[in-house]
Amino acid sequence: MLERIPPAARVRTSVLAAVVVSALSVTGLQASAAPERADAPMNRAFEQASDKYGVPRDLLTAVGYGETHLDDHDGRPSQARGYGVMHLVDNPSHRSLRQAAGITGRSTAELRRDTEANIEGGAAVLRAHADALGLDRAERGDINAWYPAVARYGNTEGATAKLYADTVYDFLAEGLTTTVDGEEITVDGRKVSPARGSLAKAEIDAQSEDYPPALWVPASTSNYASGRSATISQVVIHVTQGSYAGTISWFQNPEAETSSHYVVRSSDGEVTQMVRDADTAWHARSANASSLGIEHEGYVDDPSWFTNSMYRSSAALTKHLCERYGIPKDREHIVGHVEVPGNDHTDPGPHWNWEYYMELVGGDSGGGTPSDGLSFSSYETQRSGSTGAQVTAVQSLLSKHGYEAGAADGDFGPATLAAVQAFQQDVGLEADGVVGARTWTALLSAGSKPAVSKGSSGDAVKRVQRALTAALGSAVGIDGEFGDRTDTAVRSYQESRGLTVDGAVGDATWEALQAGR
């Protein structure tokens, strides 16, 4: 569970430029001297790239921090197919990765996966933009003169380019300190007067008609469908896998073929709407027609992006949408991308604080003890030392099926561990004593195997719904009624497990569930 953190301080009051250092609770931003350490590979990489390409070290660092919080994500691409701490991009419209390869002589594979090479590549691209803009030696020595080069680095235009560059210069003004793999990276704060040039008057002036606190920047018409084919019944929570300005730019790119209705900024919770509520954004496959999508700036594996300002702003938006469209404020109707059937995404990920978020929305987090003690909107991994309602559920189920788990007291102790291992061995799973998705699936579905299908009801349907919730990682809705949602979940499970896709739970589907497949 994330610690509740204080609201981020604002550097500017302008709606467009109110960007400050993200995740104060994690990064502890301050102005201090960078440490001189022999075991400081990232600091050394920034210094060397700065010296080689004549790009101010602090500017280069601030650009990287604005893009990724200096996290290389193990070479995995962002939503816009950007790589490494400097987010070198390789998509149909922007080719900074290939540009960097051409300048540095390094391969694209090295630039994607090696942090030192990636930082050098970022410096090379920034210097190329400075040269194209005609910055001379004296101007390159003035950090304020680099503003238009920074704006170009973000692969954006107009007001969005200003938004991107202002973020970087706010980091320079405020200063930042963050720790990456035990190494402290610091940028001292200083007075800045960026030379905005033609971008000085660029502003996002339009406000959203659907949600007045939001800005309005329309996505490319190639990235969504006009109108809807279903009633709005869900809000889907996403994480951008990229920066705020970069996501806005990507949804404006006709090559993207993706979008969401809203994007929320990490630092201050600013909201930009990009698709009208009445239109169908392409964000969640099977749920597109019936849902509203909210993207949150950041990466699923880095909790530093999930600030209190973001939580509060997003929750206010979700509350508004639920009240406007009659959506229940519960975890069956406010869901993560990972919980939507037929999706292969993991966002918002394990660091998203659902309990806090739902508290802010004013709804039911689904995290308490259910009335039957077994039905949850998600099933979390349980192991030795775990406590709580889901451990009690594990203990109750094990005892029901003849395994001596000890008292159903919510404490995962030695007796529960031994019972879990015995159950796993009996059903053919690895006997590691950890109750993950496969063990949950087998345990929740254990018992008789009556045939159930659309229109069925009762305890057997509940067992199917619980097991599918665990197996698919998606909230199926556990009400004992085999309706459309359960039918969709069954078909998704059958298809993903190589079973006959008929929507009916017969022997083959029961056997797969009870084997923890």
Short mmCIF file of N, CA and C in Angstrom, two decimals, residues 407-488:
data_model
loop_
_atom_site.label_atom_id
_atom_site.label_comp_id
_atom_site.label_asym_id
_atom_site.label_seq_id
_atom_site.Cartn_x
_atom_site.Cartn_y
_atom_site.Cartn_z
N ALA A 407 -6.53 -23.28 12.32
CA ALA A 407 -7.67 -22.38 12.51
C ALA A 407 -7.74 -21.37 11.38
N ALA A 408 -8.97 -21.04 10.96
CA ALA A 408 -9.18 -20.01 9.92
C ALA A 408 -9.09 -18.64 10.58
N ASP A 409 -7.84 -18.26 10.94
CA ASP A 409 -7.61 -17.04 11.72
C ASP A 409 -6.97 -15.91 10.93
N GLY A 410 -6.74 -16.15 9.63
CA GLY A 410 -6.15 -15.09 8.80
C GLY A 410 -4.65 -14.96 8.92
N ASP A 411 -3.98 -15.87 9.61
CA ASP A 411 -2.52 -15.85 9.74
C ASP A 411 -1.93 -17.04 9.00
N PHE A 412 -1.09 -16.74 8.01
CA PHE A 412 -0.49 -17.79 7.17
C PHE A 412 0.74 -18.33 7.90
N GLY A 413 0.50 -19.37 8.72
CA GLY A 413 1.57 -19.97 9.50
C GLY A 413 1.99 -21.32 8.96
N PRO A 414 2.77 -22.10 9.74
CA PRO A 414 3.29 -23.39 9.28
C PRO A 414 2.21 -24.38 8.87
N ALA A 415 1.11 -24.43 9.63
CA ALA A 415 0.04 -25.39 9.29
C ALA A 415 -0.58 -25.05 7.94
N THR A 416 -0.80 -23.79 7.70
CA THR A 416 -1.37 -23.37 6.40
C THR A 416 -0.39 -23.66 5.28
N LEU A 417 0.89 -23.39 5.52
CA LEU A 417 1.92 -23.67 4.51
C LEU A 417 1.92 -25.15 4.14
N ALA A 418 1.90 -26.03 5.13
CA ALA A 418 1.92 -27.47 4.86
C ALA A 418 0.67 -27.91 4.10
N ALA A 419 -0.48 -27.32 4.45
CA ALA A 419 -1.73 -27.68 3.77
C ALA A 419 -1.71 -27.21 2.32
N VAL A 420 -1.20 -26.01 2.08
CA VAL A 420 -1.11 -25.49 0.70
C VAL A 420 -0.21 -26.39 -0.14
N GLN A 421 0.94 -26.78 0.43
CA GLN A 421 1.87 -27.64 -0.31
C GLN A 421 1.25 -29.00 -0.63
N ALA A 422 0.52 -29.55 0.33
CA ALA A 422 -0.14 -30.84 0.09
C ALA A 422 -1.19 -30.72 -1.01
N PHE A 423 -1.98 -29.64 -0.99
CA PHE A 423 -2.99 -29.42 -2.03
C PHE A 423 -2.32 -29.25 -3.38
N GLN A 424 -1.27 -28.45 -3.45
CA GLN A 424 -0.57 -28.22 -4.72
C GLN A 424 -0.04 -29.53 -5.29
N GLN A 425 0.55 -30.36 -4.44
CA GLN A 425 1.07 -31.64 -4.91
C GLN A 425 -0.04 -32.53 -5.45
N ASP A 426 -1.17 -32.53 -4.79
CA ASP A 426 -2.28 -33.38 -5.21
C ASP A 426 -2.88 -32.97 -6.55
N VAL A 427 -2.87 -31.67 -6.86
CA VAL A 427 -3.47 -31.21 -8.13
C VAL A 427 -2.43 -31.04 -9.24
N GLY A 428 -1.16 -31.36 -8.93
CA GLY A 428 -0.13 -31.32 -9.96
C GLY A 428 0.55 -29.98 -10.15
N LEU A 429 0.46 -29.11 -9.15
CA LEU A 429 1.15 -27.82 -9.22
C LEU A 429 2.46 -27.89 -8.46
N GLU A 430 3.35 -26.95 -8.73
CA GLU A 430 4.59 -26.88 -7.98
C GLU A 430 4.28 -26.64 -6.51
N ALA A 431 4.79 -27.49 -5.64
CA ALA A 431 4.47 -27.41 -4.22
C ALA A 431 5.39 -26.41 -3.52
N ASP A 432 5.22 -25.13 -3.84
CA ASP A 432 6.08 -24.08 -3.27
C ASP A 432 5.43 -23.39 -2.07
N GLY A 433 4.17 -23.74 -1.77
CA GLY A 433 3.50 -23.14 -0.62
C GLY A 433 3.02 -21.73 -0.82
N VAL A 434 3.13 -21.22 -2.04
CA VAL A 434 2.69 -19.86 -2.35
C VAL A 434 1.35 -19.93 -3.09
N VAL A 435 0.37 -19.19 -2.60
CA VAL A 435 -0.94 -19.19 -3.25
C VAL A 435 -0.99 -18.05 -4.25
N GLY A 436 -0.57 -18.36 -5.48
CA GLY A 436 -0.65 -17.40 -6.57
C GLY A 436 -1.86 -17.67 -7.43
N ALA A 437 -1.86 -17.15 -8.65
CA ALA A 437 -3.04 -17.24 -9.51
C ALA A 437 -3.44 -18.69 -9.78
N ARG A 438 -2.46 -19.56 -10.05
CA ARG A 438 -2.79 -20.94 -10.41
C ARG A 438 -3.36 -21.71 -9.20
N THR A 439 -2.74 -21.52 -8.05
CA THR A 439 -3.25 -22.22 -6.86
C THR A 439 -4.61 -21.69 -6.46
N TRP A 440 -4.79 -20.36 -6.53
CA TRP A 440 -6.11 -19.78 -6.26
C TRP A 440 -7.16 -20.41 -7.19
N THR A 441 -6.85 -20.48 -8.48
CA THR A 441 -7.80 -21.00 -9.46
C THR A 441 -8.21 -22.42 -9.11
N ALA A 442 -7.22 -23.26 -8.80
CA ALA A 442 -7.52 -24.65 -8.47
C ALA A 442 -8.31 -24.76 -7.16
N LEU A 443 -7.94 -23.95 -6.18
CA LEU A 443 -8.59 -24.02 -4.88
C LEU A 443 -10.03 -23.51 -4.93
N LEU A 444 -10.25 -22.42 -5.66
CA LEU A 444 -11.59 -21.83 -5.74
C LEU A 444 -12.56 -22.69 -6.54
N SER A 445 -12.02 -23.48 -7.47
CA SER A 445 -12.90 -24.30 -8.33
C SER A 445 -13.03 -25.73 -7.84
N ALA A 446 -12.27 -26.11 -6.82
CA ALA A 446 -12.26 -27.50 -6.35
C ALA A 446 -13.66 -27.97 -5.93
N GLY A 447 -13.93 -29.25 -6.17
CA GLY A 447 -15.24 -29.81 -5.79
C GLY A 447 -15.92 -30.49 -6.95
N SER A 448 -17.23 -30.56 -6.90
CA SER A 448 -18.02 -31.21 -7.94
C SER A 448 -17.92 -30.43 -9.25
N LYS A 449 -18.35 -31.06 -10.35
CA LYS A 449 -18.20 -30.45 -11.67
C LYS A 449 -19.52 -30.44 -12.44
N PRO A 450 -20.54 -29.78 -11.91
CA PRO A 450 -21.81 -29.72 -12.64
C PRO A 450 -21.70 -28.82 -13.87
N ALA A 451 -22.38 -29.19 -14.94
CA ALA A 451 -22.38 -28.37 -16.15
C ALA A 451 -23.19 -27.09 -15.90
N VAL A 452 -22.58 -25.95 -16.18
CA VAL A 452 -23.28 -24.67 -16.06
C VAL A 452 -23.02 -23.85 -17.31
N SER A 453 -23.99 -23.02 -17.67
CA SER A 453 -23.85 -22.19 -18.86
C SER A 453 -24.74 -20.96 -18.69
N LYS A 454 -24.82 -20.15 -19.72
CA LYS A 454 -25.58 -18.92 -19.64
C LYS A 454 -27.02 -19.19 -19.22
N GLY A 455 -27.46 -18.49 -18.17
CA GLY A 455 -28.79 -18.71 -17.62
C GLY A 455 -28.78 -19.51 -16.33
N SER A 456 -27.65 -20.21 -16.06
CA SER A 456 -27.53 -20.98 -14.82
C SER A 456 -27.34 -20.03 -13.63
N SER A 457 -27.58 -20.54 -12.43
CA SER A 457 -27.37 -19.75 -11.23
C SER A 457 -27.04 -20.68 -10.07
N GLY A 458 -26.52 -20.11 -8.99
CA GLY A 458 -26.24 -20.91 -7.80
C GLY A 458 -24.78 -20.93 -7.42
N ASP A 459 -24.47 -21.79 -6.43
CA ASP A 459 -23.12 -21.84 -5.87
C ASP A 459 -22.08 -22.31 -6.88
N ALA A 460 -22.44 -23.21 -7.78
CA ALA A 460 -21.48 -23.68 -8.79
C ALA A 460 -21.05 -22.54 -9.70
N VAL A 461 -22.00 -21.67 -10.04
CA VAL A 461 -21.66 -20.50 -10.86
C VAL A 461 -20.72 -19.58 -10.10
N LYS A 462 -20.98 -19.41 -8.80
CA LYS A 462 -20.07 -18.60 -7.99
C LYS A 462 -18.66 -19.18 -7.99
N ARG A 463 -18.55 -20.50 -7.90
CA ARG A 463 -17.22 -21.12 -7.93
C ARG A 463 -16.52 -20.82 -9.25
N VAL A 464 -17.27 -20.91 -10.34
CA VAL A 464 -16.70 -20.59 -11.65
C VAL A 464 -16.26 -19.12 -11.68
N GLN A 465 -17.10 -18.23 -11.21
CA GLN A 465 -16.79 -16.80 -11.24
C GLN A 465 -15.57 -16.47 -10.40
N ARG A 466 -15.46 -17.08 -9.22
CA ARG A 466 -14.29 -16.84 -8.38
C ARG A 466 -13.02 -17.35 -9.07
N ALA A 467 -13.11 -18.58 -9.60
CA ALA A 467 -11.93 -19.18 -10.24
C ALA A 467 -11.49 -18.38 -11.46
N LEU A 468 -12.44 -17.90 -12.25
CA LEU A 468 -12.11 -17.10 -13.42
C LEU A 468 -11.50 -15.76 -13.02
N THR A 469 -11.99 -15.18 -11.93
CA THR A 469 -11.41 -13.92 -11.45
C THR A 469 -9.93 -14.12 -11.13
N ALA A 470 -9.60 -15.26 -10.51
CA ALA A 470 -8.20 -15.56 -10.19
C ALA A 470 -7.40 -15.91 -11.44
N ALA A 471 -7.98 -16.72 -12.31
CA ALA A 471 -7.25 -17.20 -13.50
C ALA A 471 -6.97 -16.09 -14.49
N LEU A 472 -7.95 -15.21 -14.71
CA LEU A 472 -7.82 -14.16 -15.72
C LEU A 472 -7.24 -12.87 -15.16
N GLY A 473 -7.21 -12.76 -13.82
CA GLY A 473 -6.74 -11.50 -13.22
C GLY A 473 -7.69 -10.37 -13.48
N SER A 474 -8.96 -10.68 -13.71
CA SER A 474 -9.97 -9.69 -14.03
C SER A 474 -11.20 -9.90 -13.14
N ALA A 475 -11.81 -8.80 -12.71
CA ALA A 475 -13.01 -8.89 -11.89
C ALA A 475 -14.18 -9.36 -12.75
N VAL A 476 -14.65 -10.58 -12.52
CA VAL A 476 -15.73 -11.14 -13.33
C VAL A 476 -17.10 -10.73 -12.80
N GLY A 477 -17.20 -10.49 -11.51
CA GLY A 477 -18.49 -10.22 -10.89
C GLY A 477 -19.04 -11.50 -10.31
N ILE A 478 -18.99 -11.63 -8.99
CA ILE A 478 -19.33 -12.90 -8.34
C ILE A 478 -20.70 -12.76 -7.69
N ASP A 479 -21.74 -13.13 -8.46
CA ASP A 479 -23.11 -12.98 -7.96
C ASP A 479 -23.93 -14.26 -8.10
N GLY A 480 -23.31 -15.33 -8.63
CA GLY A 480 -24.03 -16.58 -8.80
C GLY A 480 -24.96 -16.62 -9.99
N GLU A 481 -24.94 -15.57 -10.82
CA GLU A 481 -25.79 -15.51 -12.00
C GLU A 481 -24.92 -15.59 -13.25
N PHE A 482 -25.16 -16.59 -14.11
CA PHE A 482 -24.36 -16.79 -15.32
C PHE A 482 -24.95 -15.93 -16.44
N GLY A 483 -24.49 -14.65 -16.47
CA GLY A 483 -24.98 -13.72 -17.47
C GLY A 483 -23.93 -13.44 -18.53
N ASP A 484 -24.10 -12.31 -19.23
CA ASP A 484 -23.21 -11.97 -20.34
C ASP A 484 -21.76 -11.83 -19.90
N ARG A 485 -21.55 -11.20 -18.74
CA ARG A 485 -20.18 -10.96 -18.28
C ARG A 485 -19.47 -12.28 -17.98
N THR A 486 -20.15 -13.20 -17.34
CA THR A 486 -19.56 -14.51 -17.05
C THR A 486 -19.33 -15.29 -18.34
N ASP A 487 -20.28 -15.20 -19.27
CA ASP A 487 -20.14 -15.87 -20.56
C ASP A 487 -18.89 -15.38 -21.29
N THR A 488 -18.68 -14.06 -21.29
CA THR A 488 -17.49 -13.48 -21.93
C THR A 488 -16.21 -13.98 -21.26
#
